[in-house]
Amino acid sequence: MHSWTDTLRFAFQPVVNLTTGGVAGLEILARPEAGDILAEARRDPELDGKLAVLAVRTAVRRESLLPLHVNVFAGTLADLGGLTPLHDAVRQAGRLPWEVTVDINPPYTHVPQQALLEAVGGLREQGFRISADGVGDGDVPLRLLLDIAPDLVKLDASLPERPAAVRAMRALCDESGALLCVEGVETERQCAAALSAGAQLAQGELFAPPSRLPVADVYVPPRSPGLVEAPRSGPTVREFVRPAALLPATASAGQVRALLTGSPDVSGVLLVDRDGAPVRSVHRSRFLLSMSGRYGHALYADRPAAKLGDPPRTVGVDATAWEVLDVVAVGDRDRTSDDVAVVDRYGRCVGVVRLADLVRALAESRVEEAAGLNPLTRLPGSDAITGEVDRRIAGGRTFALSWLDVDHFKRVNDGAGFAAGDELIRSVGRVLQHTASDSIRVGHIGGDDFLVLTEPEGLEPLAASVLDVPWSAGGRPVTLSLATVVCVPGSVTDHREAAACLAPLKQAAKALDGASWVLGRAGRPGHEVRRGSGAATVRAG
């Protein structure tokens, strides 16, 4: 009698890190040769749970060291209250639960939400990572998505064609600490769109098709320089995490040697305790050099590998690239090429970062940032500000966008000379640069025009710093004008609309005598005069 497992095969599709170009994990896909077992699994939670267990066992037989993604329907989790057999299968295979991501698949309609959340909580307690699959194309309610708080959100490939939606999801992921992945990427154009919209991971035929054997080599299109982001605090570690080669802390040197010689791409091995916390770090070159000596194998093969390791260098998953460099800079210079272990809030190893990846990304971000700086003030141009405006709009944040310029600047240049005019612009730029922070962004968009993006509560200090001090050029007194538009969630759709709201406010400020400040609100008529003649009055728009 034939079993349904006789015609069932599994395929592996890489999950690609768009920053490093490496494989971040393998999704295991059921591929029945006959019938529609996935449709049956959607209706039968017990069958779906068995498929998850078989997927893990198949991956182990293929001897893949990469993290795994296992698909489970939302209804299965709610009905079974968790996946104890999956946990047992992972442990029996010698893998750790946090090396496995459970991809929760739709439909969510009619799934008891409380039961689903309790099941997800149980998986997390066991150590599994959680992914919300089919977002955008599925039926997951936004509130339920927030309650699940996944480690990874997977979007359909059609969404990068709607960049505002992807940017909004990226902002949501950043707030919750999740990564963003786009599935079904088939063309380089789709890949570029996904990357520019904020995706950090991707899957699809472009990189590698599903195959019977796990693959570690994938095709990733070269990144366009225009797609490099340069956040003020530096890229985060989450963007650079590579899979870690893990062995128990009790592993012998012979076991480590077998892993390294069988996996030439592995740069080192982390020895972890029963809870998955790194206890020793074994560097590939130093370890193999010790083992290859005249008596190395005889001396060390049966001894604990920990004796040939070093204390691990670790950072949290929320660390920035600069913080990783600080960790690398401390200690033995011979260890600068060692992988740095990335640990979650429980101290469990979730991957490693390599120094080369960080240096490359930081160099790219600095080159891109430098290219956009105004040569006179060394402040970013308009692109940096407008990009941040779009991110705040996507994140549903209230913000204030201000335009600052010098009154009658052409007269200043004609009367005092262009050198005095340039020095005035540099002086204004220095004052604005002094106010800049993670929440206050300053840009010099050319000539005497500056843009300032801040929270509404930061407006008074900003105005005081530029309007309540005397300015001069070549001994001639000079005044400045400030126009501000406050944008609440839903009042503008992108930076272009915010700029359009700001334009008439600038005209109103320039019409006032002396140092002036006009404030308006997007979507509302009229404006308030905060400085200049007619201060504290509201004029019709």
Coordinates of C-alpha atoms in Angstrom, one line a residue:
M1 CA 0.0 0.0 0.0
H2 CA 1.4 3.4 -1.0
S3 CA 1.8 6.2 1.4
W4 CA 1.4 9.9 0.6
T5 CA 5.1 10.2 1.5
D6 CA 6.1 8.0 -1.4
T7 CA 5.3 10.7 -4.0
L8 CA 6.5 13.7 -1.9
R9 CA 9.8 15.4 -2.5
F10 CA 11.3 18.6 -1.1
A11 CA 13.1 21.4 -2.8
F12 CA 15.3 24.1 -1.3
Q13 CA 15.2 27.8 -2.2
P14 CA 17.8 30.2 -0.9
V15 CA 16.8 33.3 1.2
V16 CA 19.4 35.9 0.0
N17 CA 20.8 38.7 2.0
L18 CA 20.8 41.7 -0.5
T19 CA 23.6 43.5 1.4
T20 CA 26.2 40.7 1.7
G21 CA 25.1 38.8 -1.4
G22 CA 25.2 35.6 0.7
V23 CA 22.6 33.0 1.5
A24 CA 20.9 33.7 4.8
G25 CA 18.9 30.5 4.9
L26 CA 17.1 27.8 3.0
E27 CA 13.3 27.6 2.6
I28 CA 12.1 24.0 2.4
L29 CA 9.3 23.6 -0.1
A30 CA 7.1 20.5 -0.4
R31 CA 6.9 19.3 -4.0
P32 CA 4.4 16.4 -4.4
E33 CA 4.7 14.4 -7.6
A34 CA 1.0 13.7 -7.6
G35 CA -2.1 15.3 -6.0
D36 CA -2.3 18.5 -4.0
I37 CA -1.0 17.7 -0.6
L38 CA -0.7 21.4 0.3
A39 CA -4.4 21.8 -0.1
E40 CA -5.0 18.8 2.1
A41 CA -2.5 20.1 4.7
R42 CA -4.4 23.4 4.8
R43 CA -7.5 21.5 5.9
D44 CA -5.6 18.9 8.1
P45 CA -3.4 20.4 10.8
E46 CA -1.9 17.0 11.7
L47 CA -0.8 16.5 8.1
D48 CA 0.7 20.0 8.0
G49 CA 2.6 19.3 11.2
K50 CA 4.0 16.1 9.7
L51 CA 5.1 18.0 6.6
A52 CA 7.1 20.4 8.7
V53 CA 8.9 17.5 10.5
L54 CA 9.7 15.8 7.2
A55 CA 11.1 19.0 5.8
V56 CA 13.6 19.3 8.7
R57 CA 14.6 15.6 8.4
T58 CA 15.1 16.0 4.6
A59 CA 17.3 19.1 5.2
V60 CA 19.4 17.2 7.7
R61 CA 20.0 14.4 5.3
R62 CA 21.3 16.9 2.8
E63 CA 23.9 18.0 5.4
S64 CA 23.2 21.6 5.1
L65 CA 24.6 23.9 7.8
L66 CA 22.4 26.9 6.7
P67 CA 19.5 28.1 8.8
L68 CA 16.2 26.6 7.7
H69 CA 12.7 28.0 6.9
V70 CA 9.8 25.6 7.5
N71 CA 6.3 26.4 6.2
V72 CA 3.3 26.0 8.5
F73 CA -0.3 27.2 8.0
A74 CA -1.6 29.7 10.6
G75 CA -4.6 27.4 11.2
T76 CA -2.2 24.5 12.1
L77 CA -0.5 26.4 14.8
A78 CA -3.8 27.6 16.3
D79 CA -5.3 24.1 16.2
L80 CA -2.3 22.2 17.5
G81 CA -1.2 24.8 20.0
G82 CA 2.4 24.6 18.8
L83 CA 4.7 22.1 17.1
T84 CA 6.3 19.8 19.7
P85 CA 7.2 17.1 17.1
L86 CA 9.0 19.8 15.1
H87 CA 11.0 20.8 18.2
D88 CA 11.9 17.1 18.8
A89 CA 12.9 16.6 15.2
V90 CA 15.2 19.6 15.2
R91 CA 16.9 18.5 18.5
Q92 CA 17.2 14.9 17.2
A93 CA 18.9 16.2 14.1
G94 CA 21.5 18.0 16.2
R95 CA 20.3 21.4 15.1
L96 CA 19.2 24.3 17.4
P97 CA 15.7 25.7 17.3
W98 CA 16.9 29.3 16.7
E99 CA 18.5 28.0 13.5
V100 CA 14.9 27.3 12.2
T101 CA 12.4 30.0 11.2
V102 CA 8.8 29.0 11.1
D103 CA 7.1 30.7 8.1
I104 CA 3.5 31.2 9.1
N105 CA 1.4 31.0 6.0
P106 CA -2.2 32.4 5.3
P107 CA -5.1 32.0 5.3
Y108 CA -5.8 33.7 8.6
T109 CA -9.5 34.1 8.1
H110 CA -11.5 32.1 10.7
V111 CA -8.3 31.3 12.6
P112 CA -8.7 31.8 16.4
Q113 CA -6.3 34.7 16.9
Q114 CA -5.7 34.1 20.6
A115 CA -4.9 30.5 20.1
L116 CA -2.5 31.4 17.2
L117 CA -0.7 34.0 19.4
E118 CA -0.4 31.5 22.2
A119 CA 1.1 28.9 19.8
V120 CA 3.6 31.5 18.5
G121 CA 4.6 32.4 22.0
G122 CA 5.2 28.7 22.7
L123 CA 7.4 28.4 19.6
R124 CA 9.4 31.5 20.7
E125 CA 10.0 30.0 24.1
Q126 CA 11.4 26.9 22.5
G127 CA 13.8 29.1 20.5
F128 CA 12.2 29.1 17.0
R129 CA 12.3 32.3 14.9
I130 CA 9.0 33.5 13.4
S131 CA 8.2 34.7 9.9
A132 CA 4.9 36.2 8.7
D133 CA 4.6 34.9 5.1
G134 CA 2.3 36.1 2.3
V135 CA 2.0 39.6 3.7
G136 CA 0.5 42.0 1.1
D137 CA -1.0 39.1 -0.9
G138 CA -2.5 37.3 2.0
D139 CA -5.2 38.1 4.5
V140 CA -3.2 38.8 7.6
P141 CA -4.9 41.6 9.6
L142 CA -2.4 44.4 10.4
R143 CA -3.2 44.3 14.2
L144 CA -2.6 40.6 14.2
L145 CA 0.7 41.1 12.4
L146 CA 1.8 43.6 15.1
D147 CA 0.7 41.1 17.9
I148 CA 2.7 38.3 16.3
A149 CA 5.8 40.6 16.1
P150 CA 7.6 38.4 13.6
D151 CA 11.4 38.3 13.2
L152 CA 10.8 38.4 9.5
V153 CA 8.1 39.7 7.2
K154 CA 7.8 38.3 3.7
L155 CA 6.2 40.3 0.9
D156 CA 4.9 39.4 -2.5
A157 CA 7.2 40.5 -5.4
S158 CA 4.4 42.7 -6.9
L159 CA 4.7 45.1 -4.0
P160 CA 8.0 46.8 -4.8
E161 CA 6.1 48.3 -7.8
R162 CA 4.2 50.2 -5.0
P163 CA 7.3 51.6 -3.2
A164 CA 5.3 53.7 -0.7
A165 CA 3.7 50.4 0.6
V166 CA 7.1 48.7 0.9
R167 CA 8.6 51.7 2.7
A168 CA 5.7 51.7 5.1
M169 CA 6.3 48.0 5.8
R170 CA 10.0 48.7 6.2
A171 CA 9.3 51.4 8.8
L172 CA 6.9 49.0 10.6
C173 CA 9.6 46.3 10.6
D174 CA 12.3 48.8 11.9
E175 CA 10.0 49.7 14.8
S176 CA 9.4 46.1 15.7
G177 CA 12.9 44.8 15.0
A178 CA 11.9 42.6 12.1
L179 CA 13.7 42.1 8.7
L180 CA 11.9 42.6 5.4
C181 CA 12.0 40.0 2.6
V182 CA 10.5 40.1 -0.9
E183 CA 9.6 36.8 -2.5
G184 CA 9.2 35.8 -6.1
V185 CA 11.9 38.0 -7.5
E186 CA 12.4 37.0 -11.1
T187 CA 14.1 40.0 -12.8
E188 CA 16.9 42.4 -12.0
R189 CA 14.4 45.2 -12.2
Q190 CA 12.3 43.6 -9.4
C191 CA 15.5 43.1 -7.3
A192 CA 16.5 46.8 -7.7
A193 CA 12.9 47.9 -6.9
A194 CA 12.9 45.7 -3.8
L195 CA 16.3 47.0 -2.6
S196 CA 15.5 50.7 -3.2
A197 CA 12.2 50.3 -1.4
G198 CA 14.0 48.9 1.7
A199 CA 14.0 45.1 1.5
Q200 CA 16.9 43.5 3.2
L201 CA 16.3 39.9 2.0
A202 CA 14.8 38.3 -1.1
Q203 CA 13.9 35.0 -2.7
G204 CA 13.2 34.1 -6.3
E205 CA 14.2 32.5 -9.6
L206 CA 16.7 35.4 -10.2
F207 CA 18.9 34.3 -7.4
A208 CA 18.4 30.5 -7.7
P209 CA 15.5 28.3 -8.5
P210 CA 14.2 25.7 -6.0
S211 CA 16.4 22.6 -6.3
R212 CA 16.6 19.1 -4.8
L213 CA 20.1 20.0 -3.3
P214 CA 20.8 23.0 -1.1
V215 CA 22.8 25.7 -2.9
A216 CA 25.2 28.1 -1.3
D217 CA 26.1 30.0 -4.5
V218 CA 23.5 32.4 -5.9
Y219 CA 23.5 35.2 -8.4
V220 CA 22.9 38.7 -6.9
P221 CA 22.8 41.7 -9.3
P222 CA 25.4 44.4 -8.5
R223 CA 24.1 47.2 -6.4
S224 CA 23.6 50.6 -8.0
P225 CA 25.4 53.3 -6.0
G226 CA 22.1 55.2 -5.8
L227 CA 20.7 52.5 -3.7
V228 CA 23.2 52.8 -0.9
E229 CA 21.7 54.2 2.3
A230 CA 23.8 56.2 4.8
P231 CA 21.9 56.4 8.1
R232 CA 23.5 58.7 10.6
S233 CA 24.1 55.9 13.1
G234 CA 25.5 53.5 10.5
P235 CA 24.0 50.3 9.0
T236 CA 22.7 47.9 11.6
V237 CA 24.0 44.4 12.2
R238 CA 20.8 42.8 11.1
E239 CA 21.6 43.7 7.5
F240 CA 24.9 41.8 7.5
V241 CA 24.2 38.6 9.5
R242 CA 25.5 35.5 7.9
P243 CA 24.7 31.9 9.0
A244 CA 26.9 30.7 11.8
A245 CA 28.6 27.3 11.9
L246 CA 27.7 26.0 15.4
L247 CA 28.9 23.0 17.3
P248 CA 28.3 22.0 21.0
A249 CA 30.9 23.3 23.5
T250 CA 31.9 19.7 24.1
A251 CA 32.9 19.1 20.4
S252 CA 36.3 17.6 19.8
A253 CA 38.9 19.1 17.6
G254 CA 38.4 16.3 15.2
Q255 CA 34.7 17.2 14.8
V256 CA 35.6 20.9 14.1
R257 CA 38.2 19.8 11.6
A258 CA 35.7 17.6 9.8
L259 CA 33.2 20.5 9.6
L260 CA 35.8 23.0 8.3
T261 CA 37.4 20.7 5.7
G262 CA 33.9 19.7 4.4
S263 CA 32.7 23.4 4.2
P264 CA 35.4 25.6 2.6
D265 CA 33.2 28.7 2.8
V266 CA 33.0 28.5 6.6
S267 CA 35.4 31.0 8.1
G268 CA 35.1 29.8 11.7
V269 CA 33.1 27.7 14.1
L270 CA 31.3 28.9 17.3
L271 CA 31.1 26.5 20.2
V272 CA 27.8 27.0 22.0
D273 CA 26.4 25.8 25.3
R274 CA 23.0 23.9 25.6
D275 CA 21.2 27.2 25.4
G276 CA 23.0 28.3 22.2
A277 CA 25.2 31.0 23.9
P278 CA 28.7 31.2 22.3
V279 CA 31.4 30.1 24.7
R280 CA 34.4 29.7 22.3
S281 CA 35.3 31.0 18.9
V282 CA 37.4 28.8 16.6
H283 CA 39.1 30.7 13.7
R284 CA 39.5 28.6 10.6
S285 CA 43.1 29.5 9.6
R286 CA 44.6 29.4 13.2
F287 CA 42.8 26.1 14.0
L288 CA 43.8 24.3 10.8
L289 CA 47.4 25.6 11.2
S290 CA 47.5 24.1 14.7
M291 CA 46.1 20.8 13.4
S292 CA 48.4 20.6 10.5
G293 CA 51.6 20.7 12.5
R294 CA 53.9 17.7 12.8
Y295 CA 52.1 16.3 15.8
G296 CA 49.0 18.5 15.6
H297 CA 46.4 15.8 14.7
A298 CA 47.8 13.3 17.2
L299 CA 47.8 15.9 19.9
Y300 CA 44.5 17.5 19.4
A301 CA 42.1 15.3 17.4
D302 CA 40.4 13.7 20.4
R303 CA 40.7 16.7 22.7
P304 CA 38.1 19.4 23.2
A305 CA 38.1 21.9 20.4
A306 CA 37.6 24.6 23.0
K307 CA 41.3 24.4 23.9
L308 CA 42.1 25.7 20.4
G309 CA 39.5 28.5 20.5
D310 CA 39.3 32.0 21.8
P311 CA 36.7 33.9 23.9
P312 CA 33.9 34.9 21.5
R313 CA 33.4 38.5 20.4
T314 CA 29.6 39.2 20.5
V315 CA 27.2 42.0 19.7
G316 CA 23.5 42.3 20.0
V317 CA 21.1 42.1 17.1
D318 CA 20.4 45.8 17.4
A319 CA 24.0 46.9 17.3
T320 CA 25.2 49.2 14.5
A321 CA 28.2 48.6 12.2
W322 CA 30.2 51.2 14.1
E323 CA 29.6 49.4 17.3
V324 CA 30.9 46.1 15.8
L325 CA 34.0 47.9 14.7
D326 CA 34.5 49.1 18.3
V327 CA 34.3 45.5 19.4
V328 CA 36.8 44.4 16.8
A329 CA 39.2 47.2 17.7
V330 CA 39.5 46.1 21.3
G331 CA 41.9 43.3 22.0
D332 CA 44.4 41.2 20.0
R333 CA 45.2 42.6 16.5
D334 CA 45.6 39.0 15.3
R335 CA 41.9 38.5 15.7
T336 CA 40.6 41.3 13.5
S337 CA 39.5 38.8 10.8
D338 CA 37.5 36.7 13.3
D339 CA 33.8 36.5 12.9
V340 CA 31.7 38.4 15.4
A341 CA 28.9 36.5 16.9
V342 CA 25.4 38.1 16.9
V343 CA 23.3 37.2 19.8
D344 CA 19.6 37.8 20.6
R345 CA 18.2 39.1 23.8
Y346 CA 18.6 35.7 25.4
G347 CA 22.3 35.5 24.5
R348 CA 21.7 32.9 21.8
C349 CA 23.8 33.0 18.7
V350 CA 21.7 33.9 15.6
G351 CA 24.5 34.3 13.2
V352 CA 27.9 36.1 12.6
V353 CA 29.1 39.2 10.9
R354 CA 32.3 39.6 9.0
L355 CA 34.5 42.6 9.2
A356 CA 34.9 42.7 5.4
D357 CA 31.1 43.1 4.9
L358 CA 31.0 46.0 7.4
V359 CA 34.0 47.9 6.0
R360 CA 32.6 47.6 2.5
A361 CA 29.2 48.9 3.4
L362 CA 30.5 51.7 5.5
A363 CA 32.9 52.8 2.7
E364 CA 30.0 52.7 0.2
S365 CA 27.8 54.7 2.6
R366 CA 30.5 57.3 3.1
V367 CA 31.2 57.7 -0.6
E368 CA 27.5 58.1 -1.3
E369 CA 27.1 60.5 1.5
A370 CA 30.1 62.6 0.4
A371 CA 28.8 62.7 -3.1
G372 CA 25.6 64.4 -1.8
L373 CA 27.3 67.0 0.4
N374 CA 27.2 70.6 -0.5
P375 CA 30.9 71.7 -1.1
L376 CA 30.4 75.0 0.7
T377 CA 28.9 73.8 3.9
R378 CA 29.6 70.0 3.8
L379 CA 25.9 69.5 4.6
P380 CA 23.7 66.9 2.8
G381 CA 21.7 68.0 -0.2
S382 CA 17.9 67.8 -0.6
D383 CA 17.9 64.0 -1.4
A384 CA 18.9 63.1 2.1
I385 CA 16.2 65.3 3.6
T386 CA 13.4 64.3 1.2
G387 CA 14.3 60.6 1.7
E388 CA 13.9 61.0 5.4
V389 CA 10.6 62.9 5.0
D390 CA 9.3 59.9 3.0
R391 CA 10.4 57.5 5.7
R392 CA 8.7 59.5 8.4
I393 CA 5.5 59.7 6.3
A394 CA 5.6 55.9 5.8
G395 CA 6.2 55.4 9.5
G396 CA 3.1 57.5 10.4
R397 CA 5.2 60.1 12.3
T398 CA 4.4 63.8 12.8
F399 CA 7.2 66.1 11.7
A400 CA 8.0 69.7 10.8
L401 CA 9.7 70.6 7.6
S402 CA 11.3 74.1 7.5
W403 CA 12.9 76.2 4.8
L404 CA 15.5 78.8 5.8
D405 CA 17.1 81.4 3.6
V406 CA 18.9 84.8 3.7
D407 CA 16.8 87.8 2.9
H408 CA 17.8 89.6 -0.3
F409 CA 20.9 87.4 -0.7
K410 CA 21.7 88.8 -4.2
R411 CA 22.0 92.2 -2.7
V412 CA 24.3 90.8 0.0
N413 CA 26.6 89.4 -2.7
D414 CA 26.4 92.5 -4.8
G415 CA 27.1 94.8 -1.8
A416 CA 29.6 92.8 0.3
G417 CA 31.1 90.5 -2.3
F418 CA 30.7 86.8 -3.0
A419 CA 33.4 85.9 -0.5
A420 CA 31.5 87.6 2.3
G421 CA 28.3 85.9 1.1
D422 CA 30.0 82.5 1.1
E423 CA 31.3 83.0 4.6
L424 CA 27.7 84.0 5.7
I425 CA 26.4 80.8 4.2
R426 CA 29.1 78.7 5.9
S427 CA 28.3 80.4 9.3
V428 CA 24.6 79.6 8.9
G429 CA 25.5 76.1 8.0
R430 CA 27.7 75.7 11.1
V431 CA 24.9 76.9 13.4
L432 CA 22.4 74.5 11.7
Q433 CA 24.9 71.6 11.9
H434 CA 25.3 72.2 15.6
T435 CA 21.6 71.6 16.0
A436 CA 21.6 68.4 14.0
S437 CA 20.9 65.1 15.7
D438 CA 19.2 61.7 14.9
S439 CA 15.8 63.5 15.1
I440 CA 16.9 66.8 13.5
R441 CA 18.2 66.6 9.9
V442 CA 19.7 69.5 8.2
G443 CA 20.3 70.0 4.4
H444 CA 21.8 72.7 2.2
I445 CA 19.9 72.6 -1.1
G446 CA 22.0 75.3 -2.8
G447 CA 22.7 79.0 -2.7
D448 CA 21.3 80.4 0.5
D449 CA 18.5 77.8 0.9
F450 CA 18.5 75.3 3.8
L451 CA 16.0 72.5 4.7
V452 CA 15.5 71.4 8.3
L453 CA 13.5 68.3 9.3
T454 CA 12.6 68.1 13.0
E455 CA 10.0 67.1 15.5
P456 CA 7.4 69.9 16.3
E457 CA 8.8 70.4 19.8
G458 CA 12.2 71.2 18.3
L459 CA 11.0 74.2 16.4
E460 CA 11.4 76.9 19.0
P461 CA 15.0 76.1 19.8
L462 CA 15.7 75.9 16.0
A463 CA 14.1 79.4 15.4
A464 CA 16.0 80.9 18.4
S465 CA 19.3 79.6 17.1
V466 CA 19.0 81.2 13.7
L467 CA 16.6 84.2 14.2
D468 CA 17.5 85.6 17.6
V469 CA 21.1 86.2 16.8
P470 CA 22.6 89.0 14.8
W471 CA 23.9 88.2 11.3
S472 CA 26.1 90.2 9.0
A473 CA 28.1 90.0 5.8
G474 CA 31.0 92.3 5.2
G475 CA 29.8 94.5 8.1
R476 CA 26.3 94.8 6.7
P477 CA 23.4 93.5 8.8
V478 CA 21.5 90.6 7.4
T479 CA 18.2 88.9 8.4
L480 CA 16.9 85.4 7.8
S481 CA 13.5 84.0 6.9
L482 CA 12.1 80.7 8.2
A483 CA 9.0 78.9 6.9
T484 CA 7.7 75.8 8.5
V485 CA 4.9 73.3 7.7
V486 CA 3.8 70.8 10.3
C487 CA 2.7 67.5 8.9
V488 CA 0.6 65.0 10.9
P489 CA -0.1 61.4 9.7
G490 CA -2.3 61.4 6.7
S491 CA -1.9 65.1 5.8
V492 CA 0.7 64.5 3.0
T493 CA 1.5 61.4 0.9
D494 CA 5.2 62.1 0.1
H495 CA 8.0 64.7 0.2
R496 CA 6.7 66.4 -3.0
E497 CA 3.4 67.2 -1.3
A498 CA 5.1 68.5 1.8
A499 CA 7.3 70.7 -0.3
A500 CA 4.2 72.1 -2.1
C501 CA 2.7 73.0 1.2
L502 CA 5.9 74.7 2.3
A503 CA 6.2 76.9 -0.9
P504 CA 3.5 79.5 -0.1
L505 CA 4.7 79.7 3.5
K506 CA 8.1 80.7 2.3
Q507 CA 6.5 83.4 0.2
A508 CA 4.6 84.7 3.2
A509 CA 7.8 84.8 5.3
K510 CA 9.7 86.7 2.7
A511 CA 6.9 89.3 2.6
L512 CA 7.5 90.2 6.2
D513 CA 10.1 92.8 7.5
G514 CA 13.1 91.7 9.4
A515 CA 13.9 88.2 10.7
S516 CA 10.7 86.3 10.1
W517 CA 9.1 82.9 10.8
V518 CA 5.8 81.7 9.4
L519 CA 4.2 78.4 10.5
G520 CA 1.5 76.5 8.8
R521 CA -0.1 73.0 8.9
A522 CA -0.5 70.7 6.0
G523 CA -4.1 70.4 4.8
R524 CA -5.2 73.5 6.7
P525 CA -5.7 77.0 5.3
G526 CA -3.9 80.0 6.7
H527 CA -0.6 80.4 8.6
E528 CA 0.7 81.8 11.9
V529 CA 3.4 84.5 12.0
R530 CA 5.8 83.7 14.8
R531 CA 8.5 86.3 14.0
G532 CA 8.5 89.5 11.9
S533 CA 6.0 92.2 11.5
G534 CA 2.5 91.0 12.3
A535 CA 3.8 88.4 14.8
A536 CA 1.2 86.2 16.6
T537 CA -1.4 86.9 14.0
V538 CA -3.1 84.3 11.8
R539 CA -3.6 85.2 8.1
A540 CA -5.9 83.5 5.7
G541 CA -4.1 81.3 3.1

